[in-house]
């Protein structure tokens, strides 16, 4: 038995024949101390619904419940995992709801119900960035979630928290910096996972800003995409497809600068000039 009174994860995986599938981005965490550390990084869970993407055999799910999450709603695409998750659900009556399906096709507002929500996940790497961008670019702000505590490859984590004038700074850094305060909570070495991925991972904690600078999210996305699409070029060149000359003049931003030197506020100014 593990500390939560459920069988050890290795046994669960063996009994339910959950050999990891690469196509589903499956790298499982079996150490309840580590999953507990992730749950703690999400802060107090006692009064919130935790939305988890990809519970797999249930390692992180169990830690979230053990650390007192009022309720966990978990979306899992791999039907093989459902029986194992059913056992966790039975151990914590009324506190775990498993939704079979694809997180990319899920309406998170619908599944989260009412009340405060935190998103916590050891994300499948193949869809992690796309999900984060969707969560960062929702129309309604403040968003559904109070915070997001998410595992990424270290290199992606660095792009999320990147500041201007760094190599990692790009569209992700602008979007995350605009709407949230983001930081790396801790790194997780490859050998913590089964099977081990090739690279180090990091847990990133993001808290929505109450009042991000006003901007239209789609326009901001378009401007950053154009600017970083040709990140080595000067802005007067890279922004041409979005009418750069007018935008640079309206904002007083020097067209000989390059995208990576611009602050989030300057990107917001360009986006507002585009619409103005
Ligand atoms: N949470 C478990 C853990 O920490 O050990 C598993 C994490 S594993 C990195 C990613 C999980 O996401 C797998 O269980 C995989 O089946 C699931 N998954 C992959 N793509 C998905 C999708 N589009 N929607 C929902 N779950 C998905």
Short mmCIF file of C-alpha atoms and ligand atoms in Angstrom, two decimals:
data_model
loop_
_atom_site.label_atom_id
_atom_site.label_comp_id
_atom_site.label_asym_id
_atom_site.label_seq_id
_atom_site.Cartn_x
_atom_site.Cartn_y
_atom_site.Cartn_z
CA UNK A 1 0.00 0.00 0.00
CA UNK A 2 1.04 3.60 -0.60
CA UNK A 3 0.58 6.45 1.87
CA UNK A 4 -2.88 7.10 0.44
CA UNK A 5 -4.05 3.52 1.06
CA UNK A 6 -4.14 2.70 -2.66
CA UNK A 7 -1.85 0.20 -4.38
CA UNK A 8 1.56 1.44 -5.59
CA UNK A 9 1.45 2.90 -9.11
CA UNK A 10 3.81 0.28 -10.52
CA UNK A 11 1.32 -2.38 -9.52
CA UNK A 12 -1.59 -0.39 -10.97
CA UNK A 13 0.25 -0.01 -14.28
CA UNK A 14 1.07 -3.69 -14.41
CA UNK A 15 -2.38 -4.91 -13.44
CA UNK A 16 -4.10 -2.65 -16.00
CA UNK A 17 -1.40 -3.20 -18.63
CA UNK A 18 -0.71 0.50 -19.09
CA UNK A 19 2.52 0.32 -21.07
CA UNK A 20 3.28 3.96 -21.98
CA UNK A 21 2.36 5.07 -25.50
CA UNK A 22 4.64 7.65 -27.08
CA UNK A 23 1.88 8.83 -29.44
CA UNK A 24 -0.11 10.02 -26.39
CA UNK A 25 2.87 11.77 -24.79
CA UNK A 26 2.82 9.28 -21.92
CA UNK A 27 5.63 9.73 -19.40
CA UNK A 28 4.24 8.69 -16.05
CA UNK A 29 5.22 9.93 -12.60
CA UNK A 30 5.22 7.10 -10.07
CA UNK A 31 6.76 8.80 -7.04
CA UNK A 32 4.06 10.14 -4.74
CA UNK A 33 6.58 12.48 -3.08
CA UNK A 34 7.14 14.19 -6.41
CA UNK A 35 3.48 14.34 -7.38
CA UNK A 36 2.86 15.69 -3.88
CA UNK A 37 5.40 18.46 -4.55
CA UNK A 38 3.48 19.42 -7.72
CA UNK A 39 0.20 19.45 -5.80
CA UNK A 40 1.76 21.69 -3.14
CA UNK A 41 3.08 24.07 -5.82
CA UNK A 42 -0.57 24.67 -6.75
CA UNK A 43 -1.22 26.09 -3.26
CA UNK A 44 -4.32 25.55 -1.15
CA UNK A 45 -6.71 23.18 -2.90
CA UNK A 46 -9.27 22.75 -0.16
CA UNK A 47 -11.88 25.01 -1.67
CA UNK A 48 -11.26 24.56 -5.37
CA UNK A 49 -12.08 22.28 -8.25
CA UNK A 50 -8.84 21.11 -9.82
CA UNK A 51 -8.99 20.49 -13.55
CA UNK A 52 -6.35 17.97 -14.59
CA UNK A 53 -5.49 17.06 -18.17
CA UNK A 54 -4.16 13.54 -18.72
CA UNK A 55 -4.39 11.77 -15.35
CA UNK A 56 -3.01 8.55 -16.90
CA UNK A 57 -2.69 5.87 -14.19
CA UNK A 58 -3.52 8.55 -11.59
CA UNK A 59 -0.25 9.50 -9.86
CA UNK A 60 -0.79 13.26 -9.84
CA UNK A 61 -4.55 12.81 -9.40
CA UNK A 62 -3.95 10.85 -6.21
CA UNK A 63 -1.57 13.50 -4.90
CA UNK A 64 -4.12 16.24 -5.58
CA UNK A 65 -6.80 14.33 -3.69
CA UNK A 66 -4.43 13.42 -0.86
CA UNK A 67 -3.52 17.12 -0.53
CA UNK A 68 -7.16 17.94 0.02
CA UNK A 69 -8.50 19.05 -3.36
CA UNK A 70 -12.22 19.52 -2.87
CA UNK A 71 -12.83 17.98 -6.27
CA UNK A 72 -10.72 16.86 -9.25
CA UNK A 73 -12.13 16.81 -12.76
CA UNK A 74 -9.72 14.88 -14.98
CA UNK A 75 -9.84 14.52 -18.77
CA UNK A 76 -8.13 11.44 -20.15
CA UNK A 77 -7.94 10.39 -23.78
CA UNK A 78 -6.55 6.89 -23.22
CA UNK A 79 -9.44 4.55 -22.45
CA UNK A 80 -7.02 1.96 -21.05
CA UNK A 81 -6.54 4.23 -17.99
CA UNK A 82 -10.21 4.52 -17.08
CA UNK A 83 -10.46 1.36 -14.96
CA UNK A 84 -7.43 2.38 -12.89
CA UNK A 85 -8.93 5.85 -12.39
CA UNK A 86 -12.22 4.28 -11.36
CA UNK A 87 -10.39 2.69 -8.40
CA UNK A 88 -9.10 6.12 -7.32
CA UNK A 89 -12.60 7.51 -7.67
CA UNK A 90 -14.02 4.76 -5.45
CA UNK A 91 -11.36 5.50 -2.81
CA UNK A 92 -12.37 9.20 -2.72
CA UNK A 93 -16.18 9.07 -3.08
CA UNK A 94 -17.65 12.09 -4.86
CA UNK A 95 -14.30 13.85 -5.27
CA UNK A 96 -12.98 12.57 -8.61
CA UNK A 97 -14.81 12.93 -11.89
CA UNK A 98 -13.09 11.39 -14.89
CA UNK A 99 -14.07 12.66 -18.32
CA UNK A 100 -13.00 10.38 -21.15
CA UNK A 101 -11.96 12.39 -24.20
CA UNK A 102 -9.60 14.79 -25.90
CA UNK A 103 -8.66 17.91 -23.93
CA UNK A 104 -8.30 19.82 -27.20
CA UNK A 105 -11.99 19.26 -27.87
CA UNK A 106 -13.15 19.98 -24.33
CA UNK A 107 -15.10 23.01 -23.21
CA UNK A 108 -13.34 23.66 -19.91
CA UNK A 109 -15.97 26.09 -18.71
CA UNK A 110 -18.60 23.39 -19.06
CA UNK A 111 -16.72 20.70 -17.14
CA UNK A 112 -15.37 22.90 -14.35
CA UNK A 113 -18.78 23.81 -12.94
CA UNK A 114 -19.13 26.79 -10.63
CA UNK A 115 -16.66 27.93 -7.99
CA UNK A 116 -12.94 28.56 -8.07
CA UNK A 117 -10.80 26.42 -10.40
CA UNK A 118 -7.09 25.62 -10.55
CA UNK A 119 -5.55 23.80 -13.49
CA UNK A 120 -2.85 21.30 -12.55
CA UNK A 121 -1.34 18.86 -15.03
CA UNK A 122 1.64 16.84 -16.12
CA UNK A 123 0.77 17.68 -19.71
CA UNK A 124 1.28 15.45 -22.70
CA UNK A 125 4.12 17.25 -24.48
CA UNK A 126 2.50 16.98 -27.89
CA UNK A 127 -0.48 19.15 -26.90
CA UNK A 128 0.87 21.09 -23.90
CA UNK A 129 1.83 24.31 -25.66
CA UNK A 130 -1.39 24.45 -27.63
CA UNK A 131 -3.48 24.03 -24.49
CA UNK A 132 -1.51 26.72 -22.67
CA UNK A 133 -1.95 29.18 -25.56
CA UNK A 134 -5.69 28.48 -25.56
CA UNK A 135 -5.91 29.05 -21.80
CA UNK A 136 -3.91 32.28 -22.10
CA UNK A 137 -5.98 33.65 -24.98
CA UNK A 138 -9.52 33.08 -23.73
CA UNK A 139 -11.84 36.02 -24.48
CA UNK A 140 -13.18 36.35 -20.97
CA UNK A 141 -10.81 37.88 -18.39
CA UNK A 142 -10.31 37.21 -15.50
CA UNK A 143 -10.38 33.64 -16.74
CA UNK A 144 -11.98 30.51 -15.37
CA UNK A 145 -8.84 29.52 -13.45
CA UNK A 146 -7.16 31.05 -10.38
CA UNK A 147 -3.83 29.52 -11.35
CA UNK A 148 -2.20 26.95 -13.61
CA UNK A 149 0.52 24.59 -12.40
CA UNK A 150 1.84 22.73 -15.41
CA UNK A 151 4.70 20.46 -16.38
CA UNK A 152 6.58 21.30 -19.59
CA UNK A 153 9.88 20.44 -21.14
CA UNK A 154 12.43 22.83 -19.58
CA UNK A 155 13.00 24.53 -22.94
CA UNK A 156 9.26 25.33 -23.26
CA UNK A 157 9.14 26.48 -19.63
CA UNK A 158 11.96 28.93 -20.39
CA UNK A 159 10.01 30.33 -23.34
CA UNK A 160 6.94 30.83 -21.13
CA UNK A 161 8.81 32.85 -18.48
CA UNK A 162 11.17 34.58 -20.94
CA UNK A 163 11.83 38.30 -20.68
CA UNK A 164 12.80 40.69 -23.53
CA UNK A 165 16.38 40.49 -24.90
CA UNK A 166 16.66 36.76 -24.26
CA UNK A 167 16.85 34.03 -26.89
CA UNK A 168 13.82 32.27 -25.39
CA UNK A 169 11.60 35.38 -25.68
CA UNK A 170 8.87 35.00 -28.29
CA UNK A 171 5.12 34.71 -28.75
CA UNK A 172 4.72 32.48 -25.65
CA UNK A 173 6.65 34.88 -23.43
CA UNK A 174 4.62 37.86 -24.65
CA UNK A 175 1.25 36.13 -24.14
CA UNK A 176 2.19 34.68 -20.74
CA UNK A 177 3.84 37.93 -19.59
CA UNK A 178 0.90 40.01 -20.76
CA UNK A 179 -1.81 38.08 -18.95
CA UNK A 180 -0.06 36.27 -16.10
CA UNK A 181 2.77 36.26 -13.66
CA UNK A 182 4.68 33.10 -14.46
CA UNK A 183 7.61 31.39 -12.82
CA UNK A 184 9.36 28.03 -12.73
CA UNK A 185 8.53 26.25 -9.46
CA UNK A 186 11.14 23.47 -9.83
CA UNK A 187 12.82 21.17 -12.34
CA UNK A 188 12.15 17.46 -12.69
CA UNK A 189 14.90 15.20 -14.02
CA UNK A 190 14.16 12.69 -16.83
CA UNK A 191 14.64 9.69 -14.54
CA UNK A 192 11.61 10.73 -12.46
CA UNK A 193 9.37 9.58 -15.33
CA UNK A 194 8.50 6.15 -16.72
CA UNK A 195 9.68 5.98 -19.43
CA UNK A 196 12.23 8.81 -19.03
CA UNK A 197 11.96 11.56 -21.68
CA UNK A 198 15.17 12.83 -23.34
CA UNK A 199 15.15 16.20 -21.58
CA UNK A 200 14.66 17.84 -18.20
CA UNK A 201 11.16 19.06 -17.37
CA UNK A 202 9.97 22.01 -15.28
CA UNK A 203 6.83 22.78 -13.35
CA UNK A 204 5.58 26.25 -14.25
CA UNK A 205 3.14 28.15 -12.04
CA UNK A 206 1.08 30.89 -13.69
CA UNK A 207 -1.27 33.30 -11.92
CA UNK A 208 -3.58 35.50 -14.02
CA UNK A 209 -3.04 39.25 -13.73
CA UNK A 210 -6.17 40.97 -12.44
CA UNK A 211 -5.84 43.75 -15.01
CA UNK A 212 -3.58 43.00 -17.94
CA UNK A 213 -2.93 45.97 -20.27
CA UNK A 214 -6.03 46.30 -22.47
CA UNK A 215 -5.51 44.70 -25.90
CA UNK A 216 -7.38 42.58 -28.39
CA UNK A 217 -6.03 39.08 -27.94
CA UNK A 218 -6.19 38.09 -31.62
CA UNK A 219 -4.48 41.25 -32.82
CA UNK A 220 -1.75 40.85 -30.24
CA UNK A 221 -1.27 37.27 -31.44
CA UNK A 222 -1.03 38.45 -35.06
CA UNK A 223 1.50 41.17 -34.32
CA UNK A 224 3.75 38.91 -32.21
CA UNK A 225 3.53 36.18 -34.82
CA UNK A 226 4.62 38.57 -37.57
CA UNK A 227 7.39 40.12 -35.45
CA UNK A 228 8.86 36.82 -34.23
CA UNK A 229 8.22 35.00 -37.50
CA UNK A 230 11.30 36.86 -38.71
CA UNK A 231 12.96 37.50 -35.38
CA UNK A 232 16.39 38.37 -36.84
CA UNK A 233 14.90 41.05 -39.10
CA UNK A 234 14.26 44.66 -38.17
CA UNK A 235 10.64 45.45 -37.25
CA UNK A 236 10.13 47.68 -40.30
CA UNK A 237 10.70 44.53 -42.36
CA UNK A 238 9.05 41.82 -40.22
CA UNK A 239 5.91 43.89 -39.55
CA UNK A 240 5.30 44.75 -43.25
CA UNK A 241 2.51 42.14 -43.65
CA UNK A 242 0.53 43.83 -40.87
CA UNK A 243 1.09 47.40 -42.10
CA UNK A 244 4.17 47.93 -39.96
CA UNK A 245 5.13 51.41 -41.11
CA UNK A 246 1.91 52.96 -39.83
CA UNK A 247 2.08 51.05 -36.53
CA UNK A 248 5.69 52.00 -35.86
CA UNK A 249 4.96 55.64 -36.59
CA UNK A 250 1.85 55.67 -34.38
CA UNK A 251 3.68 54.11 -31.44
CA UNK A 252 7.01 55.87 -31.88
CA UNK A 253 8.83 52.52 -31.86
CA UNK A 254 12.06 52.57 -33.83
CA UNK A 255 11.69 50.37 -36.93
CA UNK A 256 15.33 49.32 -36.81
CA UNK A 257 14.72 47.42 -33.56
CA UNK A 258 14.11 43.69 -33.56
CA UNK A 259 11.17 41.80 -32.02
CA UNK A 260 13.13 40.39 -29.09
CA UNK A 261 13.91 43.90 -27.77
CA UNK A 262 10.24 44.87 -27.39
CA UNK A 263 8.54 44.81 -24.01
CA UNK A 264 5.06 43.34 -23.57
CA UNK A 265 3.74 46.91 -23.23
CA UNK A 266 5.26 47.83 -26.61
CA UNK A 267 3.63 44.79 -28.27
CA UNK A 268 0.33 45.85 -26.72
CA UNK A 269 0.83 49.39 -28.08
CA UNK A 270 1.43 48.00 -31.59
CA UNK A 271 -1.69 45.82 -31.33
CA UNK A 272 -3.79 48.80 -30.23
CA UNK A 273 -2.39 50.95 -33.05
CA UNK A 274 -3.35 48.21 -35.51
CA UNK A 275 -6.95 48.48 -34.43
CA UNK A 276 -6.93 52.22 -33.81
N1 LIG B 1 -0.72 12.56 -15.05
C1 LIG B 1 -0.01 11.32 -15.33
C2 LIG B 1 1.30 11.34 -14.57
O1 LIG B 1 1.70 12.43 -14.12
O2 LIG B 1 1.91 10.29 -14.41
C3 LIG B 1 0.25 11.13 -16.81
C4 LIG B 1 0.97 12.23 -17.52
S1 LIG B 1 1.42 11.87 -19.18
C5 LIG B 1 2.75 13.01 -19.42
C6 LIG B 1 0.17 12.65 -20.19
C7 LIG B 1 -1.24 12.05 -20.13
O3 LIG B 1 -2.11 12.78 -21.00
C8 LIG B 1 -1.35 10.60 -20.58
O4 LIG B 1 -2.11 9.88 -19.66
C9 LIG B 1 -2.08 10.66 -21.94
O5 LIG B 1 -2.85 9.52 -22.23
C10 LIG B 1 -2.94 11.90 -21.75
N2 LIG B 1 -3.29 12.59 -23.01
C11 LIG B 1 -2.57 12.71 -24.14
N3 LIG B 1 -3.19 13.49 -25.04
C12 LIG B 1 -4.36 13.87 -24.47
C13 LIG B 1 -5.44 14.69 -24.88
N4 LIG B 1 -5.44 15.28 -26.10
N5 LIG B 1 -6.47 14.88 -24.04
C14 LIG B 1 -6.48 14.30 -22.80
N6 LIG B 1 -5.48 13.52 -22.35
C15 LIG B 1 -4.42 13.31 -23.16
#
